[in-house]
Coordinates of C-alpha atoms in Angstrom, one line a residue:
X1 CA 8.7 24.4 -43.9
X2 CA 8.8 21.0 -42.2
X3 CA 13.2 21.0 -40.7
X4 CA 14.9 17.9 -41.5
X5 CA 14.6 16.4 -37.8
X6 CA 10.9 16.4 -37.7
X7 CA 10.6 13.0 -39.3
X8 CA 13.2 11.9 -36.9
X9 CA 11.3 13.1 -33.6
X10 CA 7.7 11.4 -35.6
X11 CA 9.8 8.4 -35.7
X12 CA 10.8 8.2 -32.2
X13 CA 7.0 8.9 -31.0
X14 CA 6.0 6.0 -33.2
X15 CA 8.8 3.6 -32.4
X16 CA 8.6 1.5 -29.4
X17 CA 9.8 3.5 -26.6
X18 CA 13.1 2.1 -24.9
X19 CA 13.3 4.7 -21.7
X20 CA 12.9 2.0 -19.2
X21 CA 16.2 0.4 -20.4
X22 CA 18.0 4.1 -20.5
X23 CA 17.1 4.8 -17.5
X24 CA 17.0 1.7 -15.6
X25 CA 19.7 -0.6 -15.6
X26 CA 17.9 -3.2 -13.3
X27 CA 14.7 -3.2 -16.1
X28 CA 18.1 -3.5 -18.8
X29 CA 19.5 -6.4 -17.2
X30 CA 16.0 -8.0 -16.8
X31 CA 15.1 -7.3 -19.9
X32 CA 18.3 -8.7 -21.7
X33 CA 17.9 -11.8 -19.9
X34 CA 14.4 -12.3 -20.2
X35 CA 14.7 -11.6 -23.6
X36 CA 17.7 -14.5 -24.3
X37 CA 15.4 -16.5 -21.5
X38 CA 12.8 -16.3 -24.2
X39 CA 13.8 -17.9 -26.8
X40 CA 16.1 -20.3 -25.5
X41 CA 12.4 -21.6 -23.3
X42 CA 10.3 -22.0 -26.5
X43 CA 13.2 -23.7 -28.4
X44 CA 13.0 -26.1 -25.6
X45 CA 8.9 -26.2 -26.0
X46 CA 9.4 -27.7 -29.5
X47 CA 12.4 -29.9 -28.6
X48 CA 10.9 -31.4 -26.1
X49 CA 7.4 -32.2 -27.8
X50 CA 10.1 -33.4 -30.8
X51 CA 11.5 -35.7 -28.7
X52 CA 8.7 -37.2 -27.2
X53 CA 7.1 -38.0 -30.3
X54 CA 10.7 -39.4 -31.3
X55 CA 10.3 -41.8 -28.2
X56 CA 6.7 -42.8 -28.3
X57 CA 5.7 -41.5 -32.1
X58 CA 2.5 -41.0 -30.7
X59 CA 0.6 -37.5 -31.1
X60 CA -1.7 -38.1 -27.6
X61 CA 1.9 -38.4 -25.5
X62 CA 2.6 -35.3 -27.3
X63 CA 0.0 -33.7 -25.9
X64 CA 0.5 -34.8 -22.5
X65 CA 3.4 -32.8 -22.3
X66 CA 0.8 -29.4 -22.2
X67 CA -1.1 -31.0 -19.3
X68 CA 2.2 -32.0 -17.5
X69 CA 2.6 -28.0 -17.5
X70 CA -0.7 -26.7 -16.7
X71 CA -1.9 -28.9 -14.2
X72 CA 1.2 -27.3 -11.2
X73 CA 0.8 -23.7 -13.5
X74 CA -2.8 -23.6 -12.1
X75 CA -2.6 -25.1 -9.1
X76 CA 0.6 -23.3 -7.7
X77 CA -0.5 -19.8 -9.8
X78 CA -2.3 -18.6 -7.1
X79 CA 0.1 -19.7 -4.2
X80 CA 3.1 -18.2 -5.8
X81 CA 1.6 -14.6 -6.0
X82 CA 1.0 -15.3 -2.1
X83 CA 4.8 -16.3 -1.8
X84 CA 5.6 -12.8 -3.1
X85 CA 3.8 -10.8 -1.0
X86 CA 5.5 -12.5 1.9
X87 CA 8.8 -12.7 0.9
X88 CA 11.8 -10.6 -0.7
X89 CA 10.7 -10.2 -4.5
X90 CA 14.8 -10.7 -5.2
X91 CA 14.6 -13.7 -3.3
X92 CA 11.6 -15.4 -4.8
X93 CA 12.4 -14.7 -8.1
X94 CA 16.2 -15.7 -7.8
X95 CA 15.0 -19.1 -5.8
X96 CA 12.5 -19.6 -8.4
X97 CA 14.7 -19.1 -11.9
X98 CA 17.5 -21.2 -9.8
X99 CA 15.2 -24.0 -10.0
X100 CA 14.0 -23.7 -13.5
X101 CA 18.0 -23.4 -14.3
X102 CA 18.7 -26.7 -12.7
X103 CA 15.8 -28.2 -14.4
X104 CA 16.8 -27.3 -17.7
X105 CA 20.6 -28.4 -17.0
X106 CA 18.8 -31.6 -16.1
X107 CA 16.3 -31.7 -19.1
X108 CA 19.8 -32.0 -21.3
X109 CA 21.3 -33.8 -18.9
X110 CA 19.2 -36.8 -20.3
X111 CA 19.5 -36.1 -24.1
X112 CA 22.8 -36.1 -23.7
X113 CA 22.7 -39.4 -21.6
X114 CA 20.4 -41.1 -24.1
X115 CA 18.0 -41.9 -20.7
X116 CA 14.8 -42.4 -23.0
X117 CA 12.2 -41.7 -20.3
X118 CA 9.1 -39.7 -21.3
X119 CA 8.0 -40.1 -17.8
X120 CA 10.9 -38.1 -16.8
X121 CA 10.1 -35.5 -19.1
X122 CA 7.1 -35.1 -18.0
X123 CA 8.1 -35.2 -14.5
X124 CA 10.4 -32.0 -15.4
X125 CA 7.9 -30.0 -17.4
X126 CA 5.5 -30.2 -14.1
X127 CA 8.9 -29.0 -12.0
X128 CA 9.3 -26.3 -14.5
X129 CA 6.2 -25.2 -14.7
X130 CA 5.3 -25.1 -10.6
X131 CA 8.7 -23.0 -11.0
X132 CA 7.4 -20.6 -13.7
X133 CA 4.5 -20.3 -11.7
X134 CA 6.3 -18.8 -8.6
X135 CA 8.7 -17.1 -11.3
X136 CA 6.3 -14.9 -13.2
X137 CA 4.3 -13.2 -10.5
X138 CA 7.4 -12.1 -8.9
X139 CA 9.2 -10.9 -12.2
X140 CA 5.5 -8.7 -12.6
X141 CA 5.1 -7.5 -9.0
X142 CA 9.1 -6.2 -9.2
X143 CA 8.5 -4.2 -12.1
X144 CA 6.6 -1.5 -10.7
X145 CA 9.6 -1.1 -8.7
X146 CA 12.1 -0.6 -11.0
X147 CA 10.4 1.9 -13.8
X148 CA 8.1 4.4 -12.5
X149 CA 4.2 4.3 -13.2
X150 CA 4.3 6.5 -16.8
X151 CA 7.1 4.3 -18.2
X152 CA 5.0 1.0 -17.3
X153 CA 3.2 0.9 -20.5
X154 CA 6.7 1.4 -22.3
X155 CA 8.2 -1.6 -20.2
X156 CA 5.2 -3.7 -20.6
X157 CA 5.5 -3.0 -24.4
X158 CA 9.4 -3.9 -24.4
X159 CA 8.3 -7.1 -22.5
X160 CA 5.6 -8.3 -24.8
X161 CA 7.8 -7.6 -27.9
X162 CA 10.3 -10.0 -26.9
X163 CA 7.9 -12.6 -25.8
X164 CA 6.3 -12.5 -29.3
X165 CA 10.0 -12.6 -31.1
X166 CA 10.9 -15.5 -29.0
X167 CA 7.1 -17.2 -29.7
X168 CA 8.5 -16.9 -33.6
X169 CA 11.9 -17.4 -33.0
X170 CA 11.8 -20.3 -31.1
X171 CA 10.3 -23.1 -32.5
X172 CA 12.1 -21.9 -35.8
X173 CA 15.0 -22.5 -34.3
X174 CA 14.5 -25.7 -32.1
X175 CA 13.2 -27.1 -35.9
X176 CA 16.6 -26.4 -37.2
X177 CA 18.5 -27.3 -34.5
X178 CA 17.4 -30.2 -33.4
X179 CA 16.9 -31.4 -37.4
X180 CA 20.8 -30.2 -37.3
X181 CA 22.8 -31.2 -34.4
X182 CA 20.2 -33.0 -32.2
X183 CA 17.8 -32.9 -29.0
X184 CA 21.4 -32.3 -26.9
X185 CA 22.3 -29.3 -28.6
X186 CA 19.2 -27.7 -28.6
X187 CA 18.5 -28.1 -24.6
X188 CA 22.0 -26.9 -23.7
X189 CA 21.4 -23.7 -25.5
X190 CA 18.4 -23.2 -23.5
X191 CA 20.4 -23.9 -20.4
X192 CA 23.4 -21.1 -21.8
X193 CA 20.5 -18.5 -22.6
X194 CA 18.8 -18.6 -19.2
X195 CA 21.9 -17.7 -17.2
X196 CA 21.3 -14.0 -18.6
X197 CA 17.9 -14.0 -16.8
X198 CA 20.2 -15.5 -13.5
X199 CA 22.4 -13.0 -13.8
X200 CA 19.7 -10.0 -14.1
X201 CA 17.9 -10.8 -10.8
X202 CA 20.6 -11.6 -8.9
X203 CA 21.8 -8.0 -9.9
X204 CA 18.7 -6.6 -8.3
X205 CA 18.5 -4.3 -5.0
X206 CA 16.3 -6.5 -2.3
X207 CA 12.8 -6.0 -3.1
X208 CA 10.9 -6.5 0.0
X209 CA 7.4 -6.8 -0.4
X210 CA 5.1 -3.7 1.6
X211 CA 2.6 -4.9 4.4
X212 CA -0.8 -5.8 4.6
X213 CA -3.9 -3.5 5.6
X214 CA -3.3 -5.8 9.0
X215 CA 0.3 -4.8 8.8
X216 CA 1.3 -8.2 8.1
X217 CA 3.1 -9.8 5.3
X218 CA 2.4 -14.0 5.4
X219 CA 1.7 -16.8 2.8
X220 CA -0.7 -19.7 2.1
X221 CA -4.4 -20.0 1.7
X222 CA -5.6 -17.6 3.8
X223 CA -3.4 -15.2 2.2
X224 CA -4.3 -16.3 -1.2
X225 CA -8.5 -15.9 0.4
X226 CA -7.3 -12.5 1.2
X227 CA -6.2 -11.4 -2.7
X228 CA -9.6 -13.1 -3.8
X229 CA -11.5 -11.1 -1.6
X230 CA -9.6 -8.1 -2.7
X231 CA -9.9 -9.1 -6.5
X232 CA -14.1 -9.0 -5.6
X233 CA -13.7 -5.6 -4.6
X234 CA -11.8 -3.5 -7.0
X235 CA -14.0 -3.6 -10.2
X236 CA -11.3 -2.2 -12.7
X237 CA -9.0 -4.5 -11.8
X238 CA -11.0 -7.4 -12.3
X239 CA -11.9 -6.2 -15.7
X240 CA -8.5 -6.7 -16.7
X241 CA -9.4 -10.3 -16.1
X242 CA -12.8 -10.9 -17.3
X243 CA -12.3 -9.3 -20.7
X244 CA -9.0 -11.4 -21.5
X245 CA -11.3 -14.3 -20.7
X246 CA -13.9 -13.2 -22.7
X247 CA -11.6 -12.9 -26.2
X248 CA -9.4 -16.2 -24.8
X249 CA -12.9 -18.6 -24.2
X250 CA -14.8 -17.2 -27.2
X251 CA -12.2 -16.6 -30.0
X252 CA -8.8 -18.0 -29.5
X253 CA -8.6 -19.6 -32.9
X254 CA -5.2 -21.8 -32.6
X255 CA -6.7 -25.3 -32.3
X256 CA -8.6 -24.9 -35.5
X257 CA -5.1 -24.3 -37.5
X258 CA -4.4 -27.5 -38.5
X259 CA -7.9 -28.4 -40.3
X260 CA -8.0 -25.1 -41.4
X261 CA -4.5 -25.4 -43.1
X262 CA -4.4 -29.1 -44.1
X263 CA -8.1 -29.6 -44.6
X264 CA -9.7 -26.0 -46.3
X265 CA -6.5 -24.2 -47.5
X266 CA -5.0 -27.8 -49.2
X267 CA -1.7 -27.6 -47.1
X268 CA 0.3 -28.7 -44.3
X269 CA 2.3 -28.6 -41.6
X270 CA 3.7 -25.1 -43.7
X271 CA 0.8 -23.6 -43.6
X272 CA -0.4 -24.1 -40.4
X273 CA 3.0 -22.4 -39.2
X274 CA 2.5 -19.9 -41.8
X275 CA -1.5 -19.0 -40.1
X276 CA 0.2 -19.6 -36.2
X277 CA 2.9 -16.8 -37.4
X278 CA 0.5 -14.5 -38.8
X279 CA -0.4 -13.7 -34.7
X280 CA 2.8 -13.1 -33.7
X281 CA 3.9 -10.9 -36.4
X282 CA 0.9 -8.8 -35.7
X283 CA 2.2 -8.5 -32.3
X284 CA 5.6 -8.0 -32.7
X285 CA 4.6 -5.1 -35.2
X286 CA 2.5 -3.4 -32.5
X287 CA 5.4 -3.7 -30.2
X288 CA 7.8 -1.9 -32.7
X289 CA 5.4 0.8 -33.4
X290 CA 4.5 1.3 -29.4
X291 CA 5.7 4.5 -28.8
X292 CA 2.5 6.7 -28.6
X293 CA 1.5 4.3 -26.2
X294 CA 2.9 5.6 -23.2
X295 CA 0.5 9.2 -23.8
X296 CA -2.6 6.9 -23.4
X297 CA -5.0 8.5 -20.5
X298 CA -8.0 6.4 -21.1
X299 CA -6.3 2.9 -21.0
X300 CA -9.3 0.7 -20.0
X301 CA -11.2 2.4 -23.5
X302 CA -8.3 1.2 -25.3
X303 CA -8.5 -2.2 -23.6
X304 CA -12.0 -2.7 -24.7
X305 CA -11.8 -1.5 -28.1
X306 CA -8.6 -3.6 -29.1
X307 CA -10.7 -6.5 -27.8
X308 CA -13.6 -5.6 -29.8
X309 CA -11.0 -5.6 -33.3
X310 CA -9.7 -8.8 -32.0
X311 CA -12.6 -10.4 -31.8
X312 CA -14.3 -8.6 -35.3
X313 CA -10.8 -9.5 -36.9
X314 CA -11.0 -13.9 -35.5
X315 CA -15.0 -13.0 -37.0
X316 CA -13.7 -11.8 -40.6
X317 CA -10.8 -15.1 -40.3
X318 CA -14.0 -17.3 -40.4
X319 CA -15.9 -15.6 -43.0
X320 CA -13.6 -15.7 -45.5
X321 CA -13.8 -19.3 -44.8
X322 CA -17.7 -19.7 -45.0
X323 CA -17.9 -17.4 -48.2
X324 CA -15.3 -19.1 -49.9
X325 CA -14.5 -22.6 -48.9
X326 CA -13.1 -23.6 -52.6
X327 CA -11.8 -20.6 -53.6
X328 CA -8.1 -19.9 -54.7
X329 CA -4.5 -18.9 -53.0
X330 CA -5.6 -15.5 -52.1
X331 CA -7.6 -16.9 -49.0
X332 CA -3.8 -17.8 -47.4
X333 CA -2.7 -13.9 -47.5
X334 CA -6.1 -12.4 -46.5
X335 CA -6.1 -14.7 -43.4
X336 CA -2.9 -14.3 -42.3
X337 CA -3.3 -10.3 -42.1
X338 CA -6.8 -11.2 -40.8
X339 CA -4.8 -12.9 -37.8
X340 CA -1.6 -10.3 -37.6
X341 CA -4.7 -7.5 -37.1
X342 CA -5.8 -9.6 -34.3
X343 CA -2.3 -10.1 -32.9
X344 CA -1.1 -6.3 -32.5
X345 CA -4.9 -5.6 -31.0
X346 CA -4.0 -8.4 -28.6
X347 CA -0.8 -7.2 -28.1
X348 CA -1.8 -3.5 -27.4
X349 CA -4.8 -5.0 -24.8
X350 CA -1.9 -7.1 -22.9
X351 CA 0.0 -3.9 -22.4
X352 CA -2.8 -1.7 -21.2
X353 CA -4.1 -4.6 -19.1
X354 CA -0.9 -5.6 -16.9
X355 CA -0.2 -1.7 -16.3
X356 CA -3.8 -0.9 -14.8
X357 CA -3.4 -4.6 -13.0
X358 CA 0.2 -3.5 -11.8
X359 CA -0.7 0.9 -11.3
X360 CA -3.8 0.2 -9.4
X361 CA -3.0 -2.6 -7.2
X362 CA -1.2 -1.7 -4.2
X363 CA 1.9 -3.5 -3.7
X364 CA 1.0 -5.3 -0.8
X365 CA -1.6 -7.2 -3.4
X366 CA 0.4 -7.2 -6.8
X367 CA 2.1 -10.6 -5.9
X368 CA -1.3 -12.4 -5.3
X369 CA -2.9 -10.7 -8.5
X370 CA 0.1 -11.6 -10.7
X371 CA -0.6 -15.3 -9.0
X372 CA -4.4 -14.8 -10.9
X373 CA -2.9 -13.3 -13.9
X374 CA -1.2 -16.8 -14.3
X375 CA -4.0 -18.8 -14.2
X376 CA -6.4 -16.7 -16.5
X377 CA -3.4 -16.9 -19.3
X378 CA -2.2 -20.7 -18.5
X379 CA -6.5 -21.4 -18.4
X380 CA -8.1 -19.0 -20.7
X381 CA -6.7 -20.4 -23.8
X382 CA -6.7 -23.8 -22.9
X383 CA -10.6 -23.7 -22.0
X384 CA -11.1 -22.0 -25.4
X385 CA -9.3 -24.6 -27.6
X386 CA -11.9 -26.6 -26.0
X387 CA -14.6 -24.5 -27.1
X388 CA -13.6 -23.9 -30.5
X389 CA -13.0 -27.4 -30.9
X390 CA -16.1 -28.9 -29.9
X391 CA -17.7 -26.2 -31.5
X392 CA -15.9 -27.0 -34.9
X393 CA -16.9 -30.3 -34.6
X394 CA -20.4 -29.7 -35.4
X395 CA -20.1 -26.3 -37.4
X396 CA -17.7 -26.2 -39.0
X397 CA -14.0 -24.3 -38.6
X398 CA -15.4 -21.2 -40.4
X399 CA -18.4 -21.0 -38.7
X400 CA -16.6 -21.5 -35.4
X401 CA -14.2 -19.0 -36.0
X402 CA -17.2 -16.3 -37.5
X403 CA -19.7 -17.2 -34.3
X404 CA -16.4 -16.8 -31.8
X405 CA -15.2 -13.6 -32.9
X406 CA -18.4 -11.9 -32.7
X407 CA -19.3 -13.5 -29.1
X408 CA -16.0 -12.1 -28.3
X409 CA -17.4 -8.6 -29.5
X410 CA -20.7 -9.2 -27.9
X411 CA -19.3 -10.2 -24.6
X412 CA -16.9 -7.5 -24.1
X413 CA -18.6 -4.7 -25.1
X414 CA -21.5 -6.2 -22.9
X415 CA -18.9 -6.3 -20.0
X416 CA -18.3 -2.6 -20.3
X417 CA -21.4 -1.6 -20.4
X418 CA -22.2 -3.3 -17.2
X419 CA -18.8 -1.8 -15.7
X420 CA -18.2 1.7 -16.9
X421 CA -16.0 3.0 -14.4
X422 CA -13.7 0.5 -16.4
X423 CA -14.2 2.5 -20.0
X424 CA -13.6 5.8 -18.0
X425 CA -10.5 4.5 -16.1
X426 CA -7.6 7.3 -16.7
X427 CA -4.1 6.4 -15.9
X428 CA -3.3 9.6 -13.9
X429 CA -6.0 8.4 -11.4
X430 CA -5.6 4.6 -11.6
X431 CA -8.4 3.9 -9.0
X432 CA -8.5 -0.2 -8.5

């Protein structure tokens, strides 16, 4: 007979698994902040391209603002991992969320001053972003430090839950409050939120980085050389990369959202919300049920067959669009769980990628690999918006979306059968 608290404890293994935060308060306090951070950053993302259309009303300025940010996030990606294998982790992360504090006080600063100047917001989404892209490494390189190595995928989890609830959250909210109370209002709430991510670092122990295999600890491009060189080396680790590229270039399927709601489905802006939330809800599901994750041995296995349902689920997304362009309303529901399947095996792939890229790099190395990290996510989707585009241009967005998805399966399981060590990887030997 099954005792009352057995569904209880099956609960708890299924749930996602908050240990980190009960057992470390530093990985609380980060987490709390970074959580508040969240949201309050992509509320700014959508008031900002709000008020630049408001200024210009012109959809190309709009989308300026996204090369304003990517253009310092690739270049300074891999410099900023450098930084933090120089430097005090504490120190690099605290100088760098100082910086993207200031810029948001600023970034209100002129809504509430009526300046007008889409040059100047341009000027500080490029400031933010160079910050961001000193920011992030560090955040990733202290994390190891603070949870031990079998509570990584539980953090990582925690982490990648919040992002997706701010991903929804946000915009949702920067929508109603700048519709509400104004541009001002909705950039001083970003600047309130991120003084919880302030106050976690500077709560932090000092985090100084280990040496080098020279017994050195420096910065710049040799440095930078030096993590490249290391990244050529260690074939597990470089995985993590490649296959992340491989579902990003071939089947990232957000640029074909607005044809595929306004033009096939018969919507609008609604619906193309309705198909961009359908990812995040997959994720944010797989972070509340992440709790078995943490007993995952074979981690790289996982990695490649959650890629391999990401990329079969983006392939199913465009057949129901080639086998039934004219057909009813229950296209909009079948593609939406179509794209929440491919969320949470995203999701689950991001949380077994970043804790074989942080468990089996040593720590010497973690801040210059979290530097490439940056660039693969800031470049990987961009680079496939460009391919799904062009390629929707001449196939069509179903067709795109049906010939992505199953590159994407292709490619990876390709990838893993010219790396096996990578399918064989086992988190209690995390060998780089």
């Amino acid at each position: 007979m099954t005792s009352p608290a057995a569904p209880a404890r099956v609960r708890r293994r299924l749930l996602v698994d908050t240990t980190p935060l009960r057992q470390s308060p530093h990985f609380r306090r980060l987490w709390i902040g970074q959580s508040l951070a969240g949201i309050g950053n992509q509320l700014a993302v959508v008031t900002i391209g709000l008020q630049v259309y408001a200024l210009t009303r012109s959809t190309f300025s709009v989308g300026l603002v996204g090369l304003a940010a990517l253009v310092p996030l690739i270049a300074l990606g891999l410099y900023g991992g450098s930084l933090v294998d120089a430097h005090d982790r504490r120190r690099v992360a605290l100088a760098a969320s100082v910086v993207l504090w200031v810029v948001s006080v600023a970034t209100a600063a002129q809504a509430w001053l009526d300046v007008g100047s889409v040059g100047l917001l341009y000027a500080l989404v490029a400031v933010q972003s160079a910050a961001f892209a000193i920011n992030n490494p560090a955040r990733s390189a202290i994390l190891p430090r603070l949870v031990p190595p079998e509570q990584l995928p539980a953090a990582n989890a925690l982490n990648a839950t919040t992002w997706s609830l701010a991903l929804t959250l946000g915009p949702l909210l920067g929508g109603v409050l700048v519709a509400t109370w104004g541009f001002e209002v909705a950039y001083t709430i970003d600047s309130v939120t991120f003084l919880a991510t302030l106050w976690g670092v500077w709560r932090l122990p000092p985090l100084p980085p280990e040496a080098g295999a020279d017994g050195t600890r420096r910065a710049g491009f040799r440095s930078v050389l030096e993590g490249l060189r290391y990244l050529g080396t260690r074939p597990n680790v470089r995985m993590t990369f490649l296959v992340d590229l491989c579902a990003m270039v071939f089947a990232m399927p957000r640029v074909l959202f607005p044809a595929v709601g306004a033009v096939l489905l018969g919507g609008g802006a609604e619906t193309v919300g309705v198909l961009t939330a359908g990812i995040a809800i997959g994720s944010v599901l797989a972070g509340l049920l992440s709790g078995p994750l943490g007993a995952v041995r074979r981690q790289g296995a996982v990695v490649v067959g959650c890629i391999v349902v990401y990329g079969a689920a983006i392939a199913g997304f465009g057949l129901v669009l080639v086998l039934a362009p004219d057909a009813g309303d229950w296209r909009l529901p079948v593609l939406v769980v179509l794209l929440a399947v491919s969320g949470a095996a995203d999701a689950v792939s991001s949380v077994f990628r970043g804790t074989i890229l942080q468990v089996a790099t040593p720590d010497a190395m973690r801040g210059r690999l979290q530097g490439v990290f940056i660039v693969v996510v800031a470049g990987g989707p961009r680079l496939g918006d460009l391919v799904l585009g062009s390629t929707a241009e001449v196939t069509g967005e179903g067709l795109a979306a049906l010939v992505g998805g199953m590159l994407c399966v292709v490619g990876v399981l390709l990838l893993a059968r010219a790396q096996p060590r990578f399918v064989r990887y086992d988190a209690r030997d995390p060998q780089p």
